[in-house]
């Protein structure tokens, strides 16, 4: 190694920079970016990722420490664990989201790899002759017997695995020598299969007949689907928004676009929200395609996750389906990225490395030069705005497939109406009628537990969380009061702790209560509750779906889990218990989320060939947004919201970032943000970045910490980025900055 050789390593630490290390003393070969190394950091040894090799360091060699150990040595030496495109994407995302780079890169690795474990399976590599070697006479290399023998085996068998070579006594280093001489090359067998289909002429011929790639023929597309599919350009970066109602056939369009991509020998990455990665969804892909599908979601063991990740990396998996973090999966030959339900808030990570998988997907497709397909029945305002500005091409599927009719909305005014645990008499009557006609009913309310508040009727005492500024939710089924923000729990008291009165009363309704009410009203009908409490068990959702799909009349009652992903063809009535929360939310996205949720719930009613009805209970039935949504539909509703956002100078017309700070001492958190505001005002040239706050967060105290936020807003993303970059570094050096937990939330989704 030459004297002037350093490696810049991303080390998992809250410090926002790379660290220089000397090469390992034992190192024979040069390390390539994307390789994991063990390095000394402070008093610890940590696992970092090599980002670049350089000949210059700001430090003298004597001040630097050496890399202790190089990992990933079972990989071919020109093949890093993190391929260059992914490493760069990770670096970009760390910078964009202003997250410490080492933590960000560690965060995109599966846990086992982050902890320093080797890849659980060696890539299934084989060897073959290079074109050059094919021209050599058989007597070549007669002085190197082993090498000659290896060439002979390759000549005879075409492809030979590592294991077979080993059985013949030929070691890896002999093969590496052949590789260095340009005589042999390593190939991944499965990747080779993928490659074998790259024949564009054949693609045109083999239109839609079932063949090795397809296990079942694809459906004949309806004209709108056909137009959407043919509009999708497969070569180069082309972003699309596929806006189609629930059941309009988006998934079929995805699958046929994927089919084309696979025929070009490339891989497809499909991102979906956690909640909609159902066995049903997966089953559709598995029934259609003969190829390997890697699935990545939070229910996997660490080993399973690592294997799936590697299948994507080596190209063994032609299709990768996963939730948020899958956007950072390495792909040997990326061909298309699809983000289903692109509006879903779960694509944004809400703590630590706060990236948006949808937005990273856009950047990734752009950098890889491949098409991007965002799909939704209720697109985000950001994506609709990108269509207006012609950044994305809008593809529209308006008709429902088959004979299903669009659902009919009916409003029920709650003012002065008599309620039975939140149900109006009209709603109860409608449920009766639907059940009598052999239909299934869906009841939606966005609150789990029995009741969101427990109070003393005598003195007004409130059951509050002792760590957060919030009420405890009563969970009768577990006989506990539980905090939905910090998981704190306690027994339900029998008497008021303040005045000893036994008259404690529940206020408001949660899903448990609606379930109990429905059980009392409809004792002969199965009631199925679907929320985070009932779906904890591993196969709970699957069992629930198969129960419903038997088709017998039943009532489903649940939270937004019900509104997403599932196909319930026999639901003829959906009841929205209370539409008011979204109308008066403190979050500027409240109305958008409400419109999306209501539209998604409505989309569940009347699938298949049964027309559906949606009952909407509200104290504000005449609210113009509700009227707009149900009379003119989601597109008109979204257009109105966009106008409102433009007038209010809010996203997507401005870029927002939140600087969050939390501390056991509220003054520290606030003081740090006041300092941040000062710095921001100094850094922001011509006041291009506008600061608001610091203000207490809407949930001021959580898990024992006081939380403050400073809102930063700019017309141009770049201005905000520039300021944040410098601001983060300055805050790191502030004394308070080390005492207070602070973080940057770029493009925040929830203002909590
Ligand atoms: P989305 O993803 O928009 O909710 P899907 O792709 O799931 O819609 O389609 C809804 C239903 O319609 C599915 O059962 C699907 O098999 C069926 N379907 C979609 N496209 C067609 C088509 N071209 N011909 C017949 N059935 C179709
Ligand atoms: Zn009391
Ligand atoms: Zn709490």
mmCIF file of C-alpha atoms in Angstrom, residues 217-376:
data_model
loop_
_atom_site.group_PDB
_atom_site.id
_atom_site.type_symbol
_atom_site.label_atom_id
_atom_site.label_comp_id
_atom_site.label_asym_id
_atom_site.label_seq_id
_atom_site.Cartn_x
_atom_site.Cartn_y
_atom_site.Cartn_z
ATOM 1 C CA UNK A 217 -51.858 -15.845 -18.278
ATOM 2 C CA UNK A 218 -52.244 -12.151 -17.624
ATOM 3 C CA UNK A 219 -55.737 -10.667 -17.944
ATOM 4 C CA UNK A 220 -56.917 -8.975 -21.107
ATOM 5 C CA UNK A 221 -56.750 -5.316 -20.166
ATOM 6 C CA UNK A 222 -59.687 -2.981 -20.313
ATOM 7 C CA UNK A 223 -59.067 0.043 -22.569
ATOM 8 C CA UNK A 224 -58.052 2.405 -19.752
ATOM 9 C CA UNK A 225 -55.647 -0.145 -18.296
ATOM 10 C CA UNK A 226 -54.261 -0.752 -21.745
ATOM 11 C CA UNK A 227 -53.684 2.952 -22.286
ATOM 12 C CA UNK A 228 -51.947 3.243 -18.937
ATOM 13 C CA UNK A 229 -49.702 0.265 -19.597
ATOM 14 C CA UNK A 230 -48.670 1.363 -23.071
ATOM 15 C CA UNK A 231 -47.944 4.872 -21.791
ATOM 16 C CA UNK A 232 -45.287 3.506 -19.458
ATOM 17 C CA UNK A 233 -41.847 3.975 -20.996
ATOM 18 C CA UNK A 234 -39.538 1.241 -19.794
ATOM 19 C CA UNK A 235 -36.201 2.789 -20.682
ATOM 20 C CA UNK A 236 -34.940 5.779 -18.763
ATOM 21 C CA UNK A 237 -36.365 7.687 -15.831
ATOM 22 C CA UNK A 238 -40.069 8.262 -16.336
ATOM 23 C CA UNK A 239 -42.227 8.966 -13.297
ATOM 24 C CA UNK A 240 -45.969 8.207 -13.406
ATOM 25 C CA UNK A 241 -48.854 8.642 -11.060
ATOM 26 C CA UNK A 242 -51.449 5.927 -11.593
ATOM 27 C CA UNK A 243 -54.604 7.335 -10.060
ATOM 28 C CA UNK A 244 -57.296 4.682 -9.989
ATOM 29 C CA UNK A 245 -60.170 3.970 -7.644
ATOM 30 C CA UNK A 246 -59.986 0.977 -5.361
ATOM 31 C CA UNK A 247 -60.670 -2.049 -7.533
ATOM 32 C CA UNK A 248 -60.070 -0.216 -10.808
ATOM 33 C CA UNK A 249 -57.302 -2.626 -11.754
ATOM 34 C CA UNK A 250 -54.084 -0.888 -10.727
ATOM 35 C CA UNK A 251 -52.484 -4.081 -9.500
ATOM 36 C CA UNK A 252 -53.087 -5.735 -12.867
ATOM 37 C CA UNK A 253 -51.303 -2.813 -14.530
ATOM 38 C CA UNK A 254 -48.400 -3.171 -12.092
ATOM 39 C CA UNK A 255 -48.112 -6.863 -12.835
ATOM 40 C CA UNK A 256 -48.095 -6.404 -16.583
ATOM 41 C CA UNK A 257 -45.523 -3.613 -16.359
ATOM 42 C CA UNK A 258 -43.400 -5.902 -14.193
ATOM 43 C CA UNK A 259 -43.788 -8.690 -16.728
ATOM 44 C CA UNK A 260 -42.328 -6.466 -19.433
ATOM 45 C CA UNK A 261 -39.457 -5.431 -17.200
ATOM 46 C CA UNK A 262 -38.611 -9.028 -16.316
ATOM 47 C CA UNK A 263 -38.528 -9.893 -20.008
ATOM 48 C CA UNK A 264 -35.814 -7.302 -20.415
ATOM 49 C CA UNK A 265 -33.862 -9.196 -17.787
ATOM 50 C CA UNK A 266 -34.372 -6.628 -15.069
ATOM 51 C CA UNK A 267 -35.768 -6.643 -11.551
ATOM 52 C CA UNK A 268 -38.865 -4.984 -10.159
ATOM 53 C CA UNK A 269 -39.138 -3.408 -6.730
ATOM 54 C CA UNK A 270 -42.643 -3.010 -5.309
ATOM 55 C CA UNK A 271 -43.179 -0.957 -2.155
ATOM 56 C CA UNK A 272 -46.385 -1.206 -0.179
ATOM 57 C CA UNK A 273 -47.543 0.081 3.198
ATOM 58 C CA UNK A 274 -47.072 -2.399 6.041
ATOM 59 C CA UNK A 275 -50.781 -2.851 6.468
ATOM 60 C CA UNK A 276 -51.480 -3.828 2.885
ATOM 61 C CA UNK A 277 -48.753 -6.431 2.576
ATOM 62 C CA UNK A 278 -51.363 -9.096 3.003
ATOM 63 C CA UNK A 279 -51.128 -12.749 2.024
ATOM 64 C CA UNK A 280 -53.757 -11.849 -0.594
ATOM 65 C CA UNK A 281 -51.542 -9.294 -2.277
ATOM 66 C CA UNK A 282 -48.533 -11.539 -2.193
ATOM 67 C CA UNK A 283 -50.594 -14.474 -3.404
ATOM 68 C CA UNK A 284 -51.561 -12.582 -6.545
ATOM 69 C CA UNK A 285 -47.936 -12.022 -7.484
ATOM 70 C CA UNK A 286 -47.019 -15.594 -6.663
ATOM 71 C CA UNK A 287 -49.838 -17.023 -8.734
ATOM 72 C CA UNK A 288 -48.872 -14.870 -11.695
ATOM 73 C CA UNK A 289 -45.090 -15.201 -11.807
ATOM 74 C CA UNK A 290 -42.865 -18.245 -11.944
ATOM 75 C CA UNK A 291 -39.813 -16.369 -10.721
ATOM 76 C CA UNK A 292 -38.408 -15.947 -7.236
ATOM 77 C CA UNK A 293 -40.112 -13.200 -5.226
ATOM 78 C CA UNK A 294 -38.260 -11.809 -2.232
ATOM 79 C CA UNK A 295 -40.508 -10.381 0.470
ATOM 80 C CA UNK A 296 -39.298 -7.874 3.039
ATOM 81 C CA UNK A 297 -41.467 -6.769 5.939
ATOM 82 C CA UNK A 298 -41.297 -6.345 9.680
ATOM 83 C CA UNK A 299 -42.723 -9.791 10.434
ATOM 84 C CA UNK A 300 -39.590 -11.608 9.238
ATOM 85 C CA UNK A 301 -36.859 -12.994 11.455
ATOM 86 C CA UNK A 302 -33.518 -11.253 11.069
ATOM 87 C CA UNK A 303 -32.150 -14.216 9.177
ATOM 88 C CA UNK A 304 -35.065 -14.335 6.749
ATOM 89 C CA UNK A 305 -34.724 -10.626 6.157
ATOM 90 C CA UNK A 306 -31.030 -10.932 5.469
ATOM 91 C CA UNK A 307 -31.595 -13.781 3.003
ATOM 92 C CA UNK A 308 -34.283 -11.908 1.123
ATOM 93 C CA UNK A 309 -32.017 -8.861 0.991
ATOM 94 C CA UNK A 310 -29.264 -10.961 -0.490
ATOM 95 C CA UNK A 311 -31.585 -12.519 -3.059
ATOM 96 C CA UNK A 312 -32.336 -9.009 -4.255
ATOM 97 C CA UNK A 313 -28.653 -8.111 -4.224
ATOM 98 C CA UNK A 314 -27.554 -11.079 -6.294
ATOM 99 C CA UNK A 315 -30.476 -10.894 -8.689
ATOM 100 C CA UNK A 316 -31.819 -14.265 -7.551
ATOM 101 C CA UNK A 317 -35.116 -12.575 -6.830
ATOM 102 C CA UNK A 318 -36.595 -11.016 -9.937
ATOM 103 C CA UNK A 319 -39.328 -9.302 -7.936
ATOM 104 C CA UNK A 320 -38.843 -7.710 -4.544
ATOM 105 C CA UNK A 321 -41.936 -6.745 -2.549
ATOM 106 C CA UNK A 322 -41.465 -4.905 0.674
ATOM 107 C CA UNK A 323 -42.484 -2.192 3.057
ATOM 108 C CA UNK A 324 -40.727 1.105 3.746
ATOM 109 C CA UNK A 325 -37.160 -0.032 4.325
ATOM 110 C CA UNK A 326 -37.145 -2.126 1.138
ATOM 111 C CA UNK A 327 -36.530 1.076 -0.797
ATOM 112 C CA UNK A 328 -32.896 0.627 0.262
ATOM 113 C CA UNK A 329 -32.560 -2.952 -0.907
ATOM 114 C CA UNK A 330 -29.667 -3.527 -3.306
ATOM 115 C CA UNK A 331 -30.752 -4.659 -6.764
ATOM 116 C CA UNK A 332 -28.425 -6.246 -9.278
ATOM 117 C CA UNK A 333 -30.421 -4.970 -12.225
ATOM 118 C CA UNK A 334 -33.092 -2.507 -11.233
ATOM 119 C CA UNK A 335 -35.779 -2.193 -13.894
ATOM 120 C CA UNK A 336 -38.798 -0.485 -12.346
ATOM 121 C CA UNK A 337 -39.936 0.808 -8.957
ATOM 122 C CA UNK A 338 -43.604 0.720 -8.021
ATOM 123 C CA UNK A 339 -44.993 2.421 -4.926
ATOM 124 C CA UNK A 340 -48.526 1.283 -4.185
ATOM 125 C CA UNK A 341 -50.778 3.471 -1.994
ATOM 126 C CA UNK A 342 -48.169 6.168 -2.413
ATOM 127 C CA UNK A 343 -50.135 8.587 -0.200
ATOM 128 C CA UNK A 344 -49.770 6.341 2.836
ATOM 129 C CA UNK A 345 -48.128 8.014 5.819
ATOM 130 C CA UNK A 346 -46.365 4.797 6.789
ATOM 131 C CA UNK A 347 -43.833 5.362 4.006
ATOM 132 C CA UNK A 348 -42.325 8.055 6.175
ATOM 133 C CA UNK A 349 -40.196 6.801 9.035
ATOM 134 C CA UNK A 350 -41.301 8.617 12.164
ATOM 135 C CA UNK A 351 -38.169 8.366 14.277
ATOM 136 C CA UNK A 352 -34.412 8.136 13.878
ATOM 137 C CA UNK A 353 -33.614 8.321 10.159
ATOM 138 C CA UNK A 354 -36.799 10.082 9.080
ATOM 139 C CA UNK A 355 -36.826 9.287 5.378
ATOM 140 C CA UNK A 356 -39.809 9.000 3.103
ATOM 141 C CA UNK A 357 -39.588 5.735 1.179
ATOM 142 C CA UNK A 358 -41.769 7.186 -1.561
ATOM 143 C CA UNK A 359 -39.538 10.173 -2.072
ATOM 144 C CA UNK A 360 -36.368 8.093 -1.868
ATOM 145 C CA UNK A 361 -37.934 5.793 -4.486
ATOM 146 C CA UNK A 362 -38.369 8.768 -6.795
ATOM 147 C CA UNK A 363 -34.731 9.718 -6.367
ATOM 148 C CA UNK A 364 -33.600 6.132 -6.773
ATOM 149 C CA UNK A 365 -35.501 5.654 -10.024
ATOM 150 C CA UNK A 366 -34.102 8.945 -11.254
ATOM 151 C CA UNK A 367 -30.522 7.960 -10.472
ATOM 152 C CA UNK A 368 -30.916 4.467 -11.902
ATOM 153 C CA UNK A 369 -32.625 5.768 -15.006
ATOM 154 C CA UNK A 370 -35.664 3.520 -14.675
ATOM 155 C CA UNK A 371 -39.428 4.065 -14.660
ATOM 156 C CA UNK A 372 -41.285 4.859 -11.457
ATOM 157 C CA UNK A 373 -44.927 4.091 -10.918
ATOM 158 C CA UNK A 374 -46.745 5.666 -7.976
ATOM 159 C CA UNK A 375 -50.227 4.253 -7.548
ATOM 160 C CA UNK A 376 -53.156 5.291 -5.388
#
